[in-house]
């Protein structure tokens, strides 16, 4: 149950090396939106595009493949993509919207579709929702402190950031790599992330992350009928290289282990807070 409902799971990567090169992992998000755009399944996608400060993303509506490419890669700070859903229909006139987001953003999206208060123009226009796995996130200044003060890398020199194998990694444009243990980054996490009970974006049409698959590949859950149709069409068109998840290392067991760790750890925190009278003990279906 910690992995949510899904119809299929696999390891995959974009067949197009040009997409993969600037992508965070296997380029699944960018390749799937690019396919959906070109096939007319979506007429734009809400992504985390470049913002004013280095590595501070801004919710952006991409209506071309070039704009999707410019938004590749994970920015480890908050990008309120949901804030653009109304704008997407009103200012951009999109009828078929793609959106990428963290598990909490997928929850907000589904709530907005169920109870469209203030977003009446949106519910039936969400054509493809891609979720990304998420253990934690940081405010911009927190991420900046990690990169500049702990990794000793100026934000302007940063080429990529990653969290994996128990470490925070900072890669520079000149090829230097710095890693620090996650125990140094915990204090910068958003407090809201400590009450979050979804690791793998259970409510997305398709959700993806690096965990479970080899470097450069992604683990992909195909969750809804819509996701299954679009994923199937894209795979048939040769957009992805796909491997059986059972044939790769470390495999699904690691995804399950980390999902369990997040859910049970955060559930304990929720109960601790309830002891102080903050919030209620949730009826958690996972444990
Ligand atoms: P790409 O083709 O590179 O595209 C990435 C897409 O995500 C782009 O459209 C980009 O605009 C969008 N995006 C980037 N940053 C954000 C953001 N902050 N908010 C919303 N959208 C964004 N994966 C794991 O396996 N384990 C984890 O614990 C984990 N934690 C994560 C925490 C955060 C805060 C984020 C943002 C991602 C996390 N991921 C995690 C997901 C992982 O880093 C990749 O984003 C995912 O594998 C997609 O890679 P890709 O190569 O398919 O995507
Ligand atoms: Fe959202 Fe949860 Fe990720 Fe925090 S940990 S950004 S609340 S999905």
mmCIF file of C-alpha atoms in Angstrom, residues 21-24 55 72-74 147 153-162 170-176:
data_model
loop_
_atom_site.group_PDB
_atom_site.id
_atom_site.type_symbol
_atom_site.label_atom_id
_atom_site.label_comp_id
_atom_site.label_asym_id
_atom_site.label_seq_id
_atom_site.Cartn_x
_atom_site.Cartn_y
_atom_site.Cartn_z
ATOM 1 C CA UNK A 21 21.576 14.902 -21.165
ATOM 2 C CA UNK A 22 20.076 17.791 -19.228
ATOM 3 C CA UNK A 23 17.506 15.728 -17.353
ATOM 4 C CA UNK A 24 17.648 14.802 -13.688
ATOM 5 C CA UNK A 55 18.132 27.424 -9.078
ATOM 6 C CA UNK A 72 14.577 19.919 -17.121
ATOM 7 C CA UNK A 73 16.243 18.905 -13.860
ATOM 8 C CA UNK A 74 15.245 18.908 -10.206
ATOM 9 C CA UNK A 147 24.956 24.559 -1.495
ATOM 10 C CA UNK A 153 29.745 25.970 -4.200
ATOM 11 C CA UNK A 154 28.475 29.385 -5.435
ATOM 12 C CA UNK A 155 24.912 29.066 -6.756
ATOM 13 C CA UNK A 156 26.018 30.526 -10.107
ATOM 14 C CA UNK A 157 28.451 27.626 -10.589
ATOM 15 C CA UNK A 158 25.924 24.916 -9.854
ATOM 16 C CA UNK A 159 25.140 22.537 -12.743
ATOM 17 C CA UNK A 160 23.041 19.946 -10.885
ATOM 18 C CA UNK A 161 21.939 18.972 -7.393
ATOM 19 C CA UNK A 162 20.863 15.537 -6.336
ATOM 20 C CA UNK A 170 26.374 19.393 -5.765
ATOM 21 C CA UNK A 171 27.864 19.287 -9.281
ATOM 22 C CA UNK A 172 29.516 22.373 -10.756
ATOM 23 C CA UNK A 173 29.678 23.611 -14.348
ATOM 24 C CA UNK A 174 33.410 22.809 -14.344
ATOM 25 C CA UNK A 175 32.867 19.193 -13.335
ATOM 26 C CA UNK A 176 33.635 19.310 -9.579
#
